[in-house]
Coordinates of C-alpha atoms in Angstrom, one line a residue:
X26 CA -0.1 -10.3 3.2
X27 CA 1.3 -6.9 2.3
X28 CA 2.5 -5.6 5.3
X29 CA 5.7 -3.2 5.5
X30 CA 6.7 -1.1 8.8
X31 CA 6.7 1.8 7.0
X32 CA 6.6 4.1 10.7
X33 CA 6.9 0.2 11.3
X34 CA 5.2 -1.0 7.8
X35 CA 5.6 -4.3 6.8
X36 CA 4.8 -5.3 3.5
X37 CA 4.7 -8.7 3.0
X38 CA 3.9 -9.2 -1.0
X39 CA 2.3 -11.9 0.6
X40 CA -0.9 -11.2 3.0
X41 CA -0.4 -12.3 6.6
X42 CA -2.3 -16.4 6.3
X43 CA -0.4 -18.4 9.5
X44 CA 2.7 -19.7 8.0
X45 CA 6.2 -17.7 8.1
X46 CA 5.4 -13.7 9.3
X47 CA 5.0 -11.9 6.6
X48 CA 4.3 -8.2 6.5
X49 CA 2.6 -6.2 3.9
X50 CA 1.5 -2.9 3.0
X51 CA 4.9 -2.1 1.3
X52 CA 7.6 -0.7 3.4
X53 CA 5.2 0.5 6.2
X54 CA 4.0 -1.0 8.9
X55 CA 1.5 -0.9 5.7
X56 CA -1.9 -1.6 7.4
X57 CA -3.5 1.1 9.8
X58 CA -6.6 0.6 11.9
X59 CA -10.0 0.5 11.0
X60 CA -10.3 3.8 8.7
X61 CA -12.5 6.6 10.1
X62 CA -14.4 9.3 7.9
X63 CA -13.3 12.5 9.3
X64 CA -9.6 12.8 7.4
X65 CA -11.6 12.1 4.4
X66 CA -13.2 15.3 4.5
X67 CA -10.2 17.2 3.3
X68 CA -9.8 15.4 -0.1
X69 CA -12.0 17.5 -2.2
X70 CA -12.6 16.3 -5.7
X71 CA -14.5 18.2 -8.5
X72 CA -15.4 14.5 -10.1
X73 CA -18.4 12.5 -8.3
X74 CA -19.7 9.0 -7.2
X75 CA -21.3 7.2 -9.0
X76 CA -22.7 3.7 -7.1
X77 CA -24.6 2.3 -9.8
X78 CA -24.2 -1.4 -8.3
X79 CA -23.8 -3.3 -5.2
X80 CA -20.3 -4.2 -4.6
X81 CA -21.3 -8.3 -5.3
X82 CA -22.0 -7.1 -8.8
X83 CA -18.8 -4.6 -9.0
X84 CA -15.7 -6.5 -8.4
X85 CA -14.4 -10.4 -9.9
X86 CA -12.1 -12.5 -9.3
X87 CA -9.1 -13.3 -12.8
X88 CA -11.5 -15.9 -13.6
X89 CA -14.7 -14.9 -14.1
X90 CA -15.5 -11.6 -16.4
X91 CA -15.6 -8.1 -15.0
X92 CA -17.8 -6.1 -14.9
X93 CA -16.4 -2.3 -15.3
X94 CA -17.8 0.4 -13.1
X95 CA -16.0 3.7 -12.1
X96 CA -15.8 5.1 -9.4
X97 CA -15.9 8.4 -9.1
X98 CA -15.9 11.0 -6.1
X99 CA -18.3 13.7 -4.3
X100 CA -22.4 12.8 -5.4
X101 CA -24.6 12.9 -7.9
X102 CA -26.4 15.9 -6.4
X103 CA -23.1 18.7 -6.4
X104 CA -21.3 17.7 -9.8
X105 CA -21.9 20.7 -10.7
X106 CA -20.7 22.5 -7.9
X107 CA -17.9 24.2 -9.0
X108 CA -15.6 23.8 -5.9
X109 CA -12.8 25.7 -4.8
X110 CA -9.1 25.6 -4.4
X111 CA -6.8 22.8 -5.2
X112 CA -8.9 20.1 -5.8
X113 CA -7.4 16.4 -6.2
X114 CA -9.1 15.1 -9.1
X115 CA -8.6 11.3 -10.7
X116 CA -12.0 11.4 -12.3
X117 CA -10.9 8.9 -15.4
X118 CA -8.3 7.9 -14.0
X119 CA -7.4 3.9 -13.3
X120 CA -5.1 2.8 -10.7
X121 CA -3.9 -1.1 -9.7
X122 CA -3.4 -1.6 -6.0
X123 CA -0.5 -4.1 -5.2
X124 CA -0.9 -6.0 -1.9
X125 CA -4.7 -5.2 -0.5
X126 CA -6.0 -8.1 1.6
X127 CA -7.9 -6.8 4.3
X128 CA -9.5 -3.4 5.4
X129 CA -6.9 -1.9 8.2
X130 CA -3.3 -1.7 6.0
X131 CA -1.8 1.4 4.0
X132 CA -2.8 0.2 0.5
X133 CA -6.4 -0.3 1.6
X134 CA -6.3 3.9 2.4
X135 CA -4.7 4.5 -0.5
X136 CA -7.5 2.8 -2.3
X137 CA -9.7 5.1 -0.7
X138 CA -7.9 8.0 -1.1
X139 CA -7.6 7.4 -4.6
X140 CA -11.4 6.3 -5.7
X141 CA -12.9 10.0 -3.1
X142 CA -10.7 12.2 -5.8
X143 CA -12.6 10.0 -8.6
X144 CA -9.9 6.6 -10.2
X145 CA -11.4 3.1 -10.9
X146 CA -9.9 0.4 -8.5
X147 CA -8.2 -2.4 -9.7
X148 CA -6.2 -4.3 -7.3
X149 CA -3.8 -7.4 -6.4
X150 CA -4.4 -9.8 -3.7
X151 CA -2.5 -12.3 -2.2
X152 CA -3.3 -15.7 -3.8
X153 CA -3.7 -17.5 -0.6
X154 CA -6.2 -14.5 1.0
X155 CA -8.1 -13.8 -1.8
X156 CA -11.0 -15.6 -1.1
X157 CA -10.8 -14.9 1.9
X158 CA -10.9 -11.0 1.0
X159 CA -13.6 -11.3 -1.7
X160 CA -16.2 -13.7 0.4
X161 CA -15.1 -10.7 3.6
X162 CA -16.0 -8.1 0.5
X163 CA -19.0 -10.1 -0.8
X164 CA -21.0 -10.2 3.2
X165 CA -20.8 -6.6 3.7
X166 CA -17.6 -7.2 6.3
X167 CA -15.7 -4.2 4.8
X168 CA -18.1 -1.6 4.5
X169 CA -18.2 0.7 7.2
X170 CA -14.0 1.1 5.9
X171 CA -15.6 1.7 2.5
X172 CA -17.4 4.4 3.4
X173 CA -16.4 8.2 1.2
X174 CA -16.6 10.9 1.9
X175 CA -19.7 11.7 0.7
X176 CA -20.9 8.7 2.3
X177 CA -21.7 6.5 -0.6
X178 CA -19.3 3.1 -0.9
X179 CA -15.7 2.7 -2.6
X180 CA -16.9 -0.3 -5.6
X181 CA -13.9 -2.4 -6.7
X182 CA -13.5 -3.1 -10.4
X183 CA -12.0 -5.7 -10.5
X184 CA -9.7 -7.9 -8.0
X185 CA -6.6 -10.1 -9.3
X186 CA -4.8 -12.9 -6.8
X187 CA -1.1 -12.0 -6.7
X188 CA 1.8 -13.4 -5.4
X189 CA 4.6 -10.9 -6.7
X190 CA 7.8 -13.2 -5.7
X191 CA 7.2 -15.0 -8.8
X192 CA 7.8 -12.5 -12.0
X193 CA 6.0 -15.5 -14.4
X194 CA 4.9 -19.2 -14.3
X195 CA 9.1 -20.4 -15.0
X196 CA 9.7 -18.9 -11.5
X197 CA 7.3 -20.8 -9.3
X198 CA 8.5 -24.4 -7.8
X199 CA 6.5 -26.7 -8.2
X200 CA 5.7 -26.7 -4.1
X201 CA 4.3 -23.6 -5.0
X202 CA 2.2 -24.5 -8.1
X203 CA 0.6 -27.8 -5.8
X204 CA 0.5 -26.1 -2.5
X205 CA -3.3 -25.8 -1.4
X206 CA -3.6 -22.6 -0.4
X207 CA -3.2 -21.2 -4.6
X208 CA -5.2 -24.0 -5.3
X209 CA -8.1 -22.8 -7.7
X210 CA -5.9 -19.2 -8.7
X211 CA -4.6 -19.1 -12.4
X212 CA -2.6 -16.6 -13.7
X213 CA -1.3 -14.6 -10.5
X214 CA 2.5 -14.0 -11.5
X215 CA 3.2 -10.6 -12.1
X216 CA 3.5 -10.7 -15.3
X217 CA 0.7 -12.5 -15.8
X218 CA -1.5 -10.1 -13.8
X219 CA 0.2 -6.8 -16.0
X220 CA -1.2 -8.8 -18.9
X221 CA -4.4 -9.8 -17.5
X222 CA -5.1 -6.1 -16.8
X223 CA -4.3 -5.5 -20.0
X224 CA -6.9 -7.9 -22.0
X225 CA -9.4 -6.1 -19.4
X226 CA -8.7 -2.5 -19.6
X227 CA -6.4 -1.9 -22.0
X228 CA -3.6 1.1 -19.4
X229 CA -4.1 2.4 -16.0
X230 CA -2.4 5.3 -15.3
X231 CA -1.7 4.6 -11.1
X232 CA 0.4 1.9 -10.7
X233 CA 0.6 1.2 -5.7
X234 CA 2.9 -0.9 -4.2
X235 CA 2.1 -1.7 -0.6
X236 CA 3.4 -4.9 0.1
X237 CA 7.2 -6.3 1.5
X238 CA 7.5 -9.4 3.7
X239 CA 10.6 -10.5 5.8
X240 CA 10.0 -13.7 7.0
X241 CA 13.1 -13.3 9.5
X242 CA 11.8 -10.0 11.2
X243 CA 12.3 -10.8 14.6
X244 CA 15.6 -11.8 14.1
X245 CA 18.8 -9.2 14.3
X246 CA 20.6 -8.3 11.6
X247 CA 24.0 -10.6 12.7
X248 CA 21.4 -13.6 13.1
X249 CA 19.5 -13.5 9.7
X250 CA 20.4 -16.4 7.5
X251 CA 21.4 -15.7 3.3
X252 CA 17.7 -17.4 2.4
X253 CA 16.0 -15.0 4.6
X254 CA 17.4 -11.9 3.9
X255 CA 17.5 -12.4 -0.1
X256 CA 14.4 -13.0 0.9
X257 CA 13.0 -10.4 2.5
X258 CA 15.0 -8.1 -0.6
X259 CA 12.6 -10.0 -3.2
X260 CA 9.7 -10.0 -1.6
X261 CA 10.2 -6.0 -0.3
X262 CA 11.9 -4.7 -2.5
X263 CA 12.7 -6.4 -6.2
X264 CA 8.9 -7.3 -7.1
X265 CA 9.0 -3.6 -6.9
X266 CA 10.7 -3.0 -9.8
X267 CA 9.1 -6.5 -11.5
X268 CA 5.5 -4.7 -10.8
X269 CA 6.6 -1.1 -12.4
X270 CA 8.5 -3.3 -15.4
X271 CA 5.6 -5.5 -16.5
X272 CA 3.4 -3.0 -16.3
X273 CA 4.9 0.3 -17.4
X274 CA 3.3 -0.7 -20.9
X275 CA 0.2 -0.3 -20.0
X276 CA 1.2 3.4 -17.8
X277 CA -0.3 6.3 -19.7
X278 CA 2.1 8.7 -20.1
X279 CA 2.2 11.7 -17.4
X280 CA 1.5 8.3 -15.1
X281 CA 2.2 7.7 -11.4
X282 CA 3.9 4.7 -9.6
X283 CA 4.0 5.1 -5.8
X284 CA 4.9 2.5 -3.4
X285 CA 5.5 3.0 0.7
X286 CA 9.2 2.3 3.1
X287 CA 10.0 3.5 6.8
X288 CA 12.6 4.9 7.9
X289 CA 14.5 1.8 8.7
X290 CA 16.1 2.2 5.6
X291 CA 18.4 4.9 7.2
X292 CA 18.2 5.2 10.6
X293 CA 18.5 2.2 13.5
X294 CA 15.1 0.7 14.8
X295 CA 15.9 -2.3 16.7
X296 CA 13.7 -5.3 16.7
X297 CA 12.7 -4.0 13.1
X298 CA 15.0 -7.2 11.9
X299 CA 15.5 -9.8 9.1
X300 CA 17.2 -8.2 6.0
X301 CA 14.1 -5.6 6.5
X302 CA 16.0 -2.4 6.7
X303 CA 18.0 -3.5 4.5
X304 CA 15.3 -4.1 1.6
X305 CA 14.1 -0.3 2.2
X306 CA 17.1 1.0 1.5
X307 CA 17.4 -0.3 -1.3
X308 CA 13.3 0.4 -2.1
X309 CA 14.2 3.5 -1.5
X310 CA 17.2 3.7 -4.1
X311 CA 15.5 1.5 -6.4
X312 CA 12.7 4.6 -6.6
X313 CA 15.5 7.4 -7.4
X314 CA 16.7 5.2 -10.3
X315 CA 13.0 3.5 -11.7
X316 CA 12.4 8.0 -11.5
X317 CA 15.2 8.2 -14.3
X318 CA 14.5 5.0 -16.7
X319 CA 10.1 5.5 -16.2
X320 CA 10.0 9.0 -16.6
X321 CA 12.5 8.7 -19.4
X322 CA 10.1 6.0 -21.9
X323 CA 6.5 7.0 -20.7
X324 CA 7.4 10.0 -18.5
X325 CA 5.6 8.4 -15.9
X326 CA 6.4 9.6 -12.0
X327 CA 8.0 7.3 -9.3
X328 CA 8.3 8.3 -5.4
X329 CA 7.4 6.2 -2.5
X330 CA 5.8 7.1 1.3
X331 CA 8.1 6.6 3.9
X332 CA 5.5 6.0 6.9
X333 CA 5.5 6.5 10.6
X334 CA 4.2 3.9 12.5
X335 CA 0.5 2.2 12.2
X336 CA -1.3 -0.5 14.5
X337 CA -1.8 -3.5 12.2
X338 CA -2.0 -7.6 12.0
X339 CA 1.4 -7.8 10.4
X340 CA 2.6 -5.4 12.8
X341 CA 1.3 -6.7 15.5
X342 CA 2.7 -9.7 15.1
X343 CA 6.3 -8.0 15.5
X344 CA 5.0 -7.5 18.8
X345 CA 6.5 -3.7 19.6
X346 CA 4.0 -1.6 17.4
X347 CA 1.9 -0.3 20.6
X348 CA 5.4 1.2 21.7
X349 CA 6.9 2.4 18.0
X350 CA 3.5 4.4 18.0
X351 CA 4.0 5.5 22.3
X352 CA 7.0 6.8 21.0
X353 CA 6.5 8.6 17.7
X354 CA 3.7 10.3 19.6
X355 CA 6.0 11.6 22.4
X356 CA 8.7 12.6 19.9
X357 CA 7.5 13.3 16.7
X358 CA 6.9 16.9 16.2
X359 CA 3.2 16.8 15.4
X360 CA 2.0 15.3 18.9
X361 CA -0.7 13.0 17.4
X362 CA -1.2 8.8 16.0
X363 CA -1.0 8.4 12.2
X364 CA -3.9 7.6 10.2
X365 CA -4.2 5.7 7.4
X366 CA -6.2 8.1 5.4
X367 CA -3.8 10.7 5.6
X368 CA -0.9 8.4 3.9
X369 CA -4.0 7.2 2.0
X370 CA -4.1 11.4 0.9
X371 CA -0.5 12.1 1.1
X372 CA -0.4 8.8 -2.1
X373 CA -4.3 11.0 -3.7
X374 CA -1.4 14.2 -4.0
X375 CA 1.5 12.1 -5.6
X376 CA -1.2 10.2 -8.3
X377 CA -2.3 13.8 -9.2
X378 CA -1.9 16.6 -11.4
X379 CA -0.5 17.8 -8.6
X380 CA 2.4 16.6 -8.7
X381 CA 3.4 16.5 -12.0
X382 CA 6.6 17.6 -11.1
X383 CA 7.8 15.8 -8.5
X384 CA 9.7 12.3 -8.9
X385 CA 12.2 10.5 -7.4
X386 CA 11.1 11.8 -3.5
X387 CA 11.1 10.1 -0.7
X388 CA 8.3 11.9 1.3
X389 CA 7.6 11.5 5.1
X390 CA 4.2 11.0 6.3
X391 CA 4.8 10.6 10.0
X392 CA 4.0 13.3 11.6
X393 CA 7.6 14.7 11.3
X394 CA 9.3 12.6 13.4
X395 CA 11.9 11.5 10.7
X396 CA 13.4 15.5 11.9
X397 CA 13.9 14.8 15.1
X398 CA 17.8 13.9 16.0
X399 CA 17.0 13.5 19.6
X400 CA 14.2 11.5 21.8
X401 CA 12.8 13.9 23.3
X402 CA 11.1 11.6 25.9
X403 CA 14.8 11.0 27.9
X404 CA 15.2 11.6 31.8
X405 CA 18.2 13.6 30.1
X406 CA 16.1 16.4 28.3
X407 CA 13.6 15.9 31.5
X408 CA 14.6 19.7 32.4
X409 CA 13.8 21.4 29.4
X410 CA 10.7 23.5 29.6
X411 CA 9.3 21.4 26.3
X412 CA 5.6 22.4 25.2
X413 CA 3.4 19.4 25.8
X414 CA 0.7 18.1 24.9
X415 CA -1.7 16.7 27.8
X416 CA -3.0 13.7 27.1

């Protein structure tokens, strides 16, 4: 599943399904713990929530005719109440989030923040995880995680099967075509998904890339094979180029595109191997180039979020996510554990008119850890009078 090691994001272009290790949520350890309602109270919108249909009626796979349901933020009763300050208002906007396969990661958190701000939500889910994801939605397994600030539930208008490693049907090898985990799904390559979204909705306003895959992520770079290295680049970096390439024609001018990265792109993070650090560096470089090209062609803004470590299923598979979170908590300027909602809210800001002049940027959402030059938990600094929170 898409799991990125952004702050130990492991974004897999494919959900975490047994076979080779997969990491998702785009350059992040993308998939974090379950969402809590608290941080959402800071996300205000002038729009309102219209949860007029239960979830099982509001989302469909690509093989089923979709029912369009617009998710808006804030209750009906407060729709006409003036909102003070500068609210994030995405009412009337439509977002496609690639790399959502459960309720644990950055992709899910971003979807919630965008929905809370009024956006309609479409998601792309790795094909082998599609049935489990849709079944969990229908059965209400994610209902607690779907709660928005006003108490209503986030609605997902449509779920599309997606494998961002393949650009078009001609790219799909025979062993994947005949793989039983892909049986029953169709039109799941990047080109086909973009065409399906165009056919179903005409256009979108926000594109989110929250997926990655590093099959050899646990191997040091010196022990990484060419195949493993190129697989990491393909799933974690080029997949974003491909998504934007195919979705750009249906991205409305003034729209926004967001990906997830991790500080391993510029700093040494032992244990984050398999070419994933190289993939994140490529993703950030591509963000700048894509910002220019998409900006000139369609007036679309392109940014990436470098998120701190997050507890996710994919991250736990690597084995040292708890250590990275502890390290960040002790050494970052803000002594606290990063929440998925904080990354989601940052994405909502980047997608909003409030960020209308921001593009080609790496936005750090990691409690400030990226600014530190040393780890203050080292015994060398024990004599310094450094303020520490009492836990």
